[in-house]
Coordinates of C-alpha atoms in Angstrom, one line a residue:
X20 CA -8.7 -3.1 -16.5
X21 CA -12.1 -3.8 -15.0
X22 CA -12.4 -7.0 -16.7
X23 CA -8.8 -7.7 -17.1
X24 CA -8.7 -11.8 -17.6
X25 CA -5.9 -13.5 -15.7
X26 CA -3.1 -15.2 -17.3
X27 CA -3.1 -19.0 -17.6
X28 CA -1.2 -20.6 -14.7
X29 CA -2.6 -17.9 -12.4
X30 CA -3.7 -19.6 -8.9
X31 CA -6.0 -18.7 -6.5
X32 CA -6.5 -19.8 -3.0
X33 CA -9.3 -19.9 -0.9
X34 CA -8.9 -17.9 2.3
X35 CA -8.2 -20.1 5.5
X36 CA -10.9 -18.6 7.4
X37 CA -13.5 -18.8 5.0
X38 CA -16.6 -21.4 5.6
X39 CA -17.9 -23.2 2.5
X40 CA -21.6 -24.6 2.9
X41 CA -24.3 -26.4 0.8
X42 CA -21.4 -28.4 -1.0
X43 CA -19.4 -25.1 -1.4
X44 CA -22.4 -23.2 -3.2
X45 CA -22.2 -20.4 -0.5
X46 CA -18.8 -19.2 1.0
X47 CA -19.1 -16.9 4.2
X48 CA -15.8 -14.9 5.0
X49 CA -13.6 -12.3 3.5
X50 CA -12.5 -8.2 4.7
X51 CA -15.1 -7.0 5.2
X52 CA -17.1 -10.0 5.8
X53 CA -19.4 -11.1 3.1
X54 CA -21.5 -13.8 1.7
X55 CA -20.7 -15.5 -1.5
X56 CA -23.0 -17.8 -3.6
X57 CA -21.6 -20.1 -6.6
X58 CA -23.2 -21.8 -9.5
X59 CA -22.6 -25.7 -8.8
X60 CA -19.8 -25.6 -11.7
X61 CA -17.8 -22.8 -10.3
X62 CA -17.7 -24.5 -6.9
X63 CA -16.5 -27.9 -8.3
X64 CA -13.9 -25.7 -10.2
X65 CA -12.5 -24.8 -6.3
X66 CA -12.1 -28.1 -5.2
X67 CA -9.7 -28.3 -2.0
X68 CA -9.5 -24.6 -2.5
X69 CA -7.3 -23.9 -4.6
X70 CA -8.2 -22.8 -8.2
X71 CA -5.6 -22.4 -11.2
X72 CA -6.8 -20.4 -14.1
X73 CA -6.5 -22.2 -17.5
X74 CA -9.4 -21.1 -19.6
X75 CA -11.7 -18.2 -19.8
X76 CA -14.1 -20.1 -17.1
X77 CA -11.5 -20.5 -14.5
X78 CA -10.5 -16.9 -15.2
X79 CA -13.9 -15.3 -14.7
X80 CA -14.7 -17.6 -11.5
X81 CA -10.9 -16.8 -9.9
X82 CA -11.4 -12.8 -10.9
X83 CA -14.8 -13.1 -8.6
X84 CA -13.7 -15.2 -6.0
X85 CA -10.5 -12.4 -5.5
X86 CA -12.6 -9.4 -6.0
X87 CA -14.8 -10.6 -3.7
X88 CA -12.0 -11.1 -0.8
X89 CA -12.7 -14.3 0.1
X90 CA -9.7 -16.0 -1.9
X91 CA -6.1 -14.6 -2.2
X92 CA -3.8 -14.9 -5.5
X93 CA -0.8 -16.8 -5.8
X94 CA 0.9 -15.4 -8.9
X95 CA 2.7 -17.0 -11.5
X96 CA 5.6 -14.6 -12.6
X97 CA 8.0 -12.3 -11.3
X98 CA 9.3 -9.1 -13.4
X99 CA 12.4 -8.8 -13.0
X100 CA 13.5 -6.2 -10.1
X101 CA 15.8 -4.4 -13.1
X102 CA 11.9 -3.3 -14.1
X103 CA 12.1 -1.4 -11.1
X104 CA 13.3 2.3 -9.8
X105 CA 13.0 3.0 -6.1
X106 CA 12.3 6.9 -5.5
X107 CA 13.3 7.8 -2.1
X108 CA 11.9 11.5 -0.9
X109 CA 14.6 13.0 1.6
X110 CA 14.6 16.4 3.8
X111 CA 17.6 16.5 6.2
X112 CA 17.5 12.6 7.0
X113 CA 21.0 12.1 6.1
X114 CA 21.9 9.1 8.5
X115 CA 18.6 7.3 7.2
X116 CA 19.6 7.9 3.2
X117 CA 23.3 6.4 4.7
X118 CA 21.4 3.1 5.9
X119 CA 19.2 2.8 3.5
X120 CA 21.4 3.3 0.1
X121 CA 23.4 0.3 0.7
X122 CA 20.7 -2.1 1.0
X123 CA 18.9 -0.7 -3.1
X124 CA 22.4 -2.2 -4.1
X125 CA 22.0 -3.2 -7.7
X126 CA 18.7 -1.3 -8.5
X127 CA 18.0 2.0 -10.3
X128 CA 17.7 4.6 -7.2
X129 CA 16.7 7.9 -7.1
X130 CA 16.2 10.3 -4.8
X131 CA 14.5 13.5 -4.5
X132 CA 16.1 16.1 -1.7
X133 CA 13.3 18.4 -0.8
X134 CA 15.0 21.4 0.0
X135 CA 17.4 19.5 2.7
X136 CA 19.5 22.6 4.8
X137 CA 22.9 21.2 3.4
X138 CA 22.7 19.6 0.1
X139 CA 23.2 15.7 -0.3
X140 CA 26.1 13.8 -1.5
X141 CA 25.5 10.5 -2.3
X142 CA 27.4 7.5 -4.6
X143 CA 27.5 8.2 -8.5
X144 CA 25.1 4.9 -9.0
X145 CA 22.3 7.0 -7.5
X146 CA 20.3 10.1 -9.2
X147 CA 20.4 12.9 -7.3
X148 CA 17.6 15.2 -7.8
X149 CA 16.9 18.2 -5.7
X150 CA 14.0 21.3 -4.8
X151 CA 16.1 23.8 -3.3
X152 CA 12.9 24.6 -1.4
X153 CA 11.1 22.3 0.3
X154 CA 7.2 21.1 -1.5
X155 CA 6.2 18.1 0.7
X156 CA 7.1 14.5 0.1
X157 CA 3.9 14.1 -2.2
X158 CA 5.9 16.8 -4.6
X159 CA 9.4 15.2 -4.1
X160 CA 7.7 11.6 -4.7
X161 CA 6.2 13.0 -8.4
X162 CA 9.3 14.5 -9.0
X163 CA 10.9 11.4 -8.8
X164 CA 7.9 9.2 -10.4
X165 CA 8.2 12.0 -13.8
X166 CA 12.1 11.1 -14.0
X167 CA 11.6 7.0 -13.8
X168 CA 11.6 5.1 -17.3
X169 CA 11.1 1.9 -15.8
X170 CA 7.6 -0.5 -15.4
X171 CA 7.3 0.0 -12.1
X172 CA 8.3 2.5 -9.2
X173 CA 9.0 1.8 -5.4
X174 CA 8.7 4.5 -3.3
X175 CA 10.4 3.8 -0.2
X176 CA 10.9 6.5 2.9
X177 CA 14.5 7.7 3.9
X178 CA 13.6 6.4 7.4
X179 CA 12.8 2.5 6.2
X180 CA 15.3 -0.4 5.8
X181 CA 13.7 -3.1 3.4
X182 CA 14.2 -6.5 4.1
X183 CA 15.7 -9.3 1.9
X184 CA 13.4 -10.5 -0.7
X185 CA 10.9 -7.6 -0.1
X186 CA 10.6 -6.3 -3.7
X187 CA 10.7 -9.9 -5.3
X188 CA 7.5 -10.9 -3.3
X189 CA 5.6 -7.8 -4.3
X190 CA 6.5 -8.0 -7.8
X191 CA 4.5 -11.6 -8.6
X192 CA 1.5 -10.0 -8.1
X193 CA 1.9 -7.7 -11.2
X194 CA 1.1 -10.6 -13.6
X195 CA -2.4 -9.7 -13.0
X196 CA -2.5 -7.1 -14.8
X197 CA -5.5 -5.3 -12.9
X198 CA -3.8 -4.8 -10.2
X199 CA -1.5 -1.5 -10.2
X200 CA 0.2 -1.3 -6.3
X201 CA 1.2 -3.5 -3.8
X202 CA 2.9 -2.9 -0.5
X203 CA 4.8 -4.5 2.3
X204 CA 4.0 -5.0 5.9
X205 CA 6.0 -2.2 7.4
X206 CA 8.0 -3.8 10.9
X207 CA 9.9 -1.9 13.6
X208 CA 13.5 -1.2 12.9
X209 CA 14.1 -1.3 16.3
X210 CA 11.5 -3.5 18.1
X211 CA 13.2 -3.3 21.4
X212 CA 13.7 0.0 24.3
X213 CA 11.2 1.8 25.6
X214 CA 7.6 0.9 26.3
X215 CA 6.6 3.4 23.5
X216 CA 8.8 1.4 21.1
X217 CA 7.4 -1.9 22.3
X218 CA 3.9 -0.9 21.7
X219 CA 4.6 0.7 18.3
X220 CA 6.2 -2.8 17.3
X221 CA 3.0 -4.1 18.2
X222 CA 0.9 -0.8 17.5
X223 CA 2.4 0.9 14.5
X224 CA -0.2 2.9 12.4
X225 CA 1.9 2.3 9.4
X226 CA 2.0 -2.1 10.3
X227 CA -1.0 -3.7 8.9
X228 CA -0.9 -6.6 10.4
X229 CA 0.1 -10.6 9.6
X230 CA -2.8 -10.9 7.0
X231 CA -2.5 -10.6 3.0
X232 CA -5.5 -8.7 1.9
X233 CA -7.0 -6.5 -1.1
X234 CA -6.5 -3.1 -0.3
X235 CA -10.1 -1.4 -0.9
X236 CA -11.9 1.4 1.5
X237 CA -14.3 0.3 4.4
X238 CA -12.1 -3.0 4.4
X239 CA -9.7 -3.8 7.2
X240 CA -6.8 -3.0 5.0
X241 CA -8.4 0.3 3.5
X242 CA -4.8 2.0 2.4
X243 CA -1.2 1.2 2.5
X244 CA 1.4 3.9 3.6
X245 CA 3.2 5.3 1.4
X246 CA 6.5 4.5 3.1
X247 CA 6.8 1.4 1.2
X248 CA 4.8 1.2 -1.8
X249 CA 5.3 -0.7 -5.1
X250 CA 3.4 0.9 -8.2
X251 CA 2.6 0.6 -12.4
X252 CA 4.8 3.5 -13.4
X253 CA 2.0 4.2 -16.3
X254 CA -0.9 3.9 -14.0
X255 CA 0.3 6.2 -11.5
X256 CA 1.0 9.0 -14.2
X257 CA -2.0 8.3 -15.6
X258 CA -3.9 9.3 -12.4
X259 CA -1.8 12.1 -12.1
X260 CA 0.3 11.2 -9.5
X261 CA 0.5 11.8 -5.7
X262 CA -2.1 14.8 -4.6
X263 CA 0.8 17.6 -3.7
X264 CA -1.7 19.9 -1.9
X265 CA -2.0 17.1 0.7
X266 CA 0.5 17.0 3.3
X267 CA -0.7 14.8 5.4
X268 CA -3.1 11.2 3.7
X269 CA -2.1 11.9 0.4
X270 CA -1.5 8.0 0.2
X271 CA -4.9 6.8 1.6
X272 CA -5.9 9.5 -1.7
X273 CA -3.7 7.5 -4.2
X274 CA -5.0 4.0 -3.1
X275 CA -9.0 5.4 -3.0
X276 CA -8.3 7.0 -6.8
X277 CA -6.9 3.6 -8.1
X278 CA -9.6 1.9 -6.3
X279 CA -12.1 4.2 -8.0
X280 CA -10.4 4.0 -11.5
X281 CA -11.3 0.1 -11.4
X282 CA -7.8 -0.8 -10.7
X283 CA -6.9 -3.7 -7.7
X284 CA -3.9 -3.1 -4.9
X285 CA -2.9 -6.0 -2.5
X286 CA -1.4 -6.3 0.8
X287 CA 1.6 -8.2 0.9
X288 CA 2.8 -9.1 4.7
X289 CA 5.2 -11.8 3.5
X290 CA 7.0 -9.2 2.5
X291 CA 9.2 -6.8 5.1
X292 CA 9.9 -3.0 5.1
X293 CA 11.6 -1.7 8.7
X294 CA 10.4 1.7 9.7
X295 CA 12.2 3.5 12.1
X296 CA 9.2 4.7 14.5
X297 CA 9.6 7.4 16.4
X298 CA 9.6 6.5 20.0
X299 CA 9.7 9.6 21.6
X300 CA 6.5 10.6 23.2
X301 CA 6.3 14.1 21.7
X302 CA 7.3 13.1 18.5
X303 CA 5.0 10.4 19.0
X304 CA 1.7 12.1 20.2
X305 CA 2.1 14.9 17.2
X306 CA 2.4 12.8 14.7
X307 CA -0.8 10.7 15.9
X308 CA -2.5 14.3 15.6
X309 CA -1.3 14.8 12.3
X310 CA -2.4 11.7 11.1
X311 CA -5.9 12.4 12.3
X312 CA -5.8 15.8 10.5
X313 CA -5.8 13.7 7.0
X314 CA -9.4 13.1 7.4
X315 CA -11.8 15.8 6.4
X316 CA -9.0 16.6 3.2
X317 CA -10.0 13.0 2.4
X318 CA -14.1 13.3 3.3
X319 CA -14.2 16.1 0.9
X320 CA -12.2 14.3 -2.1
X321 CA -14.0 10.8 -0.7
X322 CA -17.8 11.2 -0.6
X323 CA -18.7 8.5 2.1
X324 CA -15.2 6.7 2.4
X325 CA -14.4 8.1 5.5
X326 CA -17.3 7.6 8.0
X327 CA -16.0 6.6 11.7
X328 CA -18.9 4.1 12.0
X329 CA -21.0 2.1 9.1
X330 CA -23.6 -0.3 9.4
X331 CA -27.2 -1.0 9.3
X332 CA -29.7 1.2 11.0
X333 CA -31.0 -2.4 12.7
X334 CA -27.5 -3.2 14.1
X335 CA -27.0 0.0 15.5
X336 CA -30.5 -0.2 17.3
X337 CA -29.1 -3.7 18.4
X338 CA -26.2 -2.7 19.7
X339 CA -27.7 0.4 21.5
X340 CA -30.1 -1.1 23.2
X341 CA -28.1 -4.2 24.4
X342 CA -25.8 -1.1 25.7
X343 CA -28.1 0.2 28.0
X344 CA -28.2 -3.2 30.2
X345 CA -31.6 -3.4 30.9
X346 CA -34.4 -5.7 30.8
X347 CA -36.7 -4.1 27.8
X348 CA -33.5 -3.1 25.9
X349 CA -31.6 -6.9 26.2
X350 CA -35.1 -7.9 24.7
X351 CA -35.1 -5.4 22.2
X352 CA -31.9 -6.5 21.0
X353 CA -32.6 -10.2 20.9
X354 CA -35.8 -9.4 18.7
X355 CA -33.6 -7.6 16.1
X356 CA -31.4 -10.0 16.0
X357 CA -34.0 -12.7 15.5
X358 CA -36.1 -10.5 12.7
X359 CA -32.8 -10.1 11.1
X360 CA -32.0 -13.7 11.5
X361 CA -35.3 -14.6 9.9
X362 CA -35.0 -12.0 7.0
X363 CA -31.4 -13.4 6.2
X364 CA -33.3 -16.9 6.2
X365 CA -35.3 -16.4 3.3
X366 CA -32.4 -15.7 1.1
X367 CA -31.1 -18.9 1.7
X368 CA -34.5 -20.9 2.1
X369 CA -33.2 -22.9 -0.6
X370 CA -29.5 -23.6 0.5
X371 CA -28.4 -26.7 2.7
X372 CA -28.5 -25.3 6.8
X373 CA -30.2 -21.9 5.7
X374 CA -31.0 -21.2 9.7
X375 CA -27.4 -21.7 10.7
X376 CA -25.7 -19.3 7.6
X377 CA -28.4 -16.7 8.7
X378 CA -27.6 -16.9 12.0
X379 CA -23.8 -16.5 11.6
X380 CA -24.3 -13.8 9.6
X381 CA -26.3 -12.0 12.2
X382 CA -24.1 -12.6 15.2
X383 CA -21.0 -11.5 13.1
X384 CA -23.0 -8.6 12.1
X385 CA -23.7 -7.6 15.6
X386 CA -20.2 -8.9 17.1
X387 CA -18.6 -6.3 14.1
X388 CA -21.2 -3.4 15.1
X389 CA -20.0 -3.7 18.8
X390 CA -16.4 -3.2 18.2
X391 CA -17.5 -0.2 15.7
X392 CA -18.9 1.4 18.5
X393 CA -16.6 0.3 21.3
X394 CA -13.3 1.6 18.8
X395 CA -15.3 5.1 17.7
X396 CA -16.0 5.7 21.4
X397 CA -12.3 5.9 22.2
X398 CA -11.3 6.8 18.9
X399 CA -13.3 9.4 17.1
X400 CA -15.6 10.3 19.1
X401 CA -14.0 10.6 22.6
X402 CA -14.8 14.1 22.9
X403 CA -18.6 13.0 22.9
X404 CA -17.5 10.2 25.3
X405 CA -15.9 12.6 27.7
X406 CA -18.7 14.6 27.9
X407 CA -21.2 12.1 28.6
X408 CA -19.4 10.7 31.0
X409 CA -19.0 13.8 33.2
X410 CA -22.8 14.1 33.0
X411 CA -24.1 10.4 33.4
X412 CA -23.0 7.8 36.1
X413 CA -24.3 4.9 34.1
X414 CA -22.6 6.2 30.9
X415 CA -19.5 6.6 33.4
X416 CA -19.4 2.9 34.2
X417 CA -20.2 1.8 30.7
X418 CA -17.1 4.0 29.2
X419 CA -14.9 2.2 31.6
X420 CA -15.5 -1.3 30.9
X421 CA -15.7 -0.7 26.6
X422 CA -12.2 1.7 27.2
X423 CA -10.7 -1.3 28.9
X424 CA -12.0 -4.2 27.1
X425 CA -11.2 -2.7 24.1
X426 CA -7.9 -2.0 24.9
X427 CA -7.0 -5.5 26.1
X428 CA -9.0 -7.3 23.2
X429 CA -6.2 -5.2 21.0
X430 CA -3.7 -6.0 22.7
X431 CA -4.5 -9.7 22.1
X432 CA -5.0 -9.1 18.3
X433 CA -2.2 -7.4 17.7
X434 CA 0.4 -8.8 20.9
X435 CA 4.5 -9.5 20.0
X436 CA 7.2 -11.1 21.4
X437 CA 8.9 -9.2 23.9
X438 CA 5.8 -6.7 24.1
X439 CA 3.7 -4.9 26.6
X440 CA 1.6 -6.8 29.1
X441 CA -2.1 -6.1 28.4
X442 CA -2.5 -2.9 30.8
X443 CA 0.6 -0.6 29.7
X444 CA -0.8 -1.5 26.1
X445 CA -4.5 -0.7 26.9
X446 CA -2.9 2.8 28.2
X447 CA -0.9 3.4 25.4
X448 CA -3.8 2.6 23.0
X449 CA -6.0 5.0 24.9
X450 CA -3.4 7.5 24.1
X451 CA -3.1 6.6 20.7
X452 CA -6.9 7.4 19.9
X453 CA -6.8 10.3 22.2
X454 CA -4.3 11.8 20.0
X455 CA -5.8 10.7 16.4
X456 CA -9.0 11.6 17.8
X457 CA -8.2 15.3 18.3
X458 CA -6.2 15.6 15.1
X459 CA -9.8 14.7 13.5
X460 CA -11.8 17.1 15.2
X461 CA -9.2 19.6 14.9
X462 CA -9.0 19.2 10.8
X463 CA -12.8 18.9 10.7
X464 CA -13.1 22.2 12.7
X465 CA -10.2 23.8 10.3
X466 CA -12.1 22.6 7.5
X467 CA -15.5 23.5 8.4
X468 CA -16.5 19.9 7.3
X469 CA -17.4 17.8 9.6
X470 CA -18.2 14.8 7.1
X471 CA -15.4 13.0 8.6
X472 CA -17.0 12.9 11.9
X473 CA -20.8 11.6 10.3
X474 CA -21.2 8.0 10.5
X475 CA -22.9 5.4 7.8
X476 CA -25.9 4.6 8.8
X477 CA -27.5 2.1 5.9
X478 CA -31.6 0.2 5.8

């Protein structure tokens, strides 16, 4: 599936915020950002962007441009939704399996009790199967994967309400037939109450955001929950499954296996899954925990896929010394940035503008290194930060401005109708990391690993 050629009638588009220079020979965008150069022909082939694939050339240029993340497909086939079964993992959730039955009207369901205290009763149209003791949703999920005879599976949560037309607009993307899972953006069920539930409608770990993407590792969109997930029924046996000794990231480990086994998963925010968030704070703050638990399991299956920071040894020197707000170290940084700027140059000595691409690239290099830093000082490493700051004035002053400004830059990013205003979110966001951050140095002391806490450092 490496080289799987799209289909005829395929169509790609180039991504809105994606720059094309020297006539469209070199295109600067994508997640993460990248730089893209193109024979004359293939860049004539793009035209106003968009790119339909009717021979082998315009397959192998589309297949590039959408590995490379700086286009996005638009397919040119649905399956049929009778290709699909939806497997729906349930412990004790009886009220969300009595919302959520009704709306899988018409489509093969089962679901998988996992050792639930009173057994289930649920309409004869549904498969029933059950674990009289409980194994973990990754278990229940398999069980229910093994009994499927269909194309494709969905696996949808008890606790998720799917929105109408969700599982037609993920299924287009399965007539390329390298890609093996695609998943919905995951919404609030309930996007009004509390503050809590206002900044998880904005905040969710399990919302992606507004943007379609490739789902890869290191990428903005580096995994999709597995609360709504659309998969290849053949591909997912063939890797065997969900990982049922992981309780806790077991999906981010399904979508880093596929991406390993050559196979593509997209992003799909056009479609829309409701989760019911939890909105209590204790419910809330534990489950941030667990979630930061998942990462040294995934370090030691992931060589390298889960660093908390990654970038070049010259950004980070960059970034550090512009940090320290002094004279020599504001220079220092400026004369990195320039070297780099002048290194980048030569590559593109014989493009049109080859000063201005290098420079972009350098600035967006530096602005991405910042917010690196500035999101693993609150994040992952706020232990560290803590520490320094009890120890060092300056360090004190600095913390306070990157802890705010970070906070309201993501509230800006990621801000909804009917939200927080930017200081409750900036104080629920501090929260947020405090919580994942301890779950990750908790499961990297547990584990005796502390790969998950090493950062990236590259020439």
């Amino acid at each position: 599936m490496q080289h799987a050629r799209l289909p005829d009638g395929f169509g790609i588009r180039i991504d809105p915020k994606v720059r094309a220079y020297s006539g469209g020979r070199v295109l600067i965008g994508g997640s993460p950002m990248r730089m893209l150069k193109l024979a004359p022909a293939a860049a004539a082939m793009i035209g106003d962007g968009y790119l339909e694939v009717v021979d082998s050339q315009t397959a192998v240029v589309a297949r590039r441009l959408l590995d490379s993340g700086v286009a996005n497909p638009r397919p040119m086939a649905t399956p049929s939704p009778s290709d699909v079964t939806v497997v729906v993992p349930l412990r004790d959730n009886v009220d969300g399996i009595a919302r959520l039955v009704p709306a899988l009207k018409g489509l093969n369901v089962v679901v998988v009790d996992d050792g639930s205290r009173t057994p289930l009763e649920l309409p004869d149209h549904v498969t029933l199967l059950r674990h009289e003791t409980s194994r973990g949703p990754a278990a229940a999920r398999n069980t229910g994967l093994r009994s499927a005879e269909t194309p494709f599976v969905a696996f949808l949560d008890s606790d998720v309400l799917p929105k109408t037309g969700w599982l037609e607009r993920m299924l287009g993307h399965f007539s390329d037939p390298a890609v093996a899972l695609v998943a919905p953006r995951i919404v609030a069920l309930e996007p009004e109450g509390s503050m809590l539930a206002r900044y998880e409608h904005a905040r969710s770990s399990l919302d992606l955001g507004r943007k379609e993407a490739a789902v890869r590792s290191g990428s903005p969109v580096s995994y999709v929950p597995s609360a709504a997930m659309l998969v290849r029924r053949d591909v997912l046996v063939e890797v065997g499954g969900f990982d049922e000794s992981m309780h806790v990231a077991e999906d981010v480990d399904l979508c880093w296996r596929l991406q390993e086994g050559g196979w593509r998963l997209r992003y799909e925010p056009v479609a829309h899954v409701a989760h019911d968030h939890r909105v209590s704070f204790g419910k809330w703050f534990t489950r941030k925990l667990f979630y930061g638990t998942g990462a040294a399991p995934l370090a030691a299956r992931h060589e390298g896929m889960v660093p908390p920071v990654s970038m070049s040894k010259w950004t980070l020197f960059a970034v550090l010394a512009a940090a320290t707000c002094t004279r020599i170290g504001l220079l220092g940084s400026i004369a990195t940035l320039l070297v780099t700027m002048l290194r980048l140059r030569r590559t593109f000595r014989e493009l049109d503008q080859p000063t201005r691409i290098a420079a972009i690239l350098a600035a967006r290099g530096f602005v991405g290194g910042v917010w690196q830093l500035a999101s693993a000082m609150c994040r992952h490493y706020w232990p560290v930060t803590l520490l320094a700051v009890l120890l060092s004035r300056r360090i004190r002053r600095l913390a306070f401005v990157v802890a705010v400004t970070e906070g309201v830059v993501d509230w800006s990013t990621h801000r909804e109708p009917g939200g927080l205003g930017p200081v409750r979110h900036t104080a629920f966001k501090r929260l947020d990391d405090v919580a994942y951050g301890a779950g990750l140095w908790q499961g990297a002391a547990r584990a005796r690993d502390l790969r998950a806490l090493t950062p990236r450092i590259g020439s």
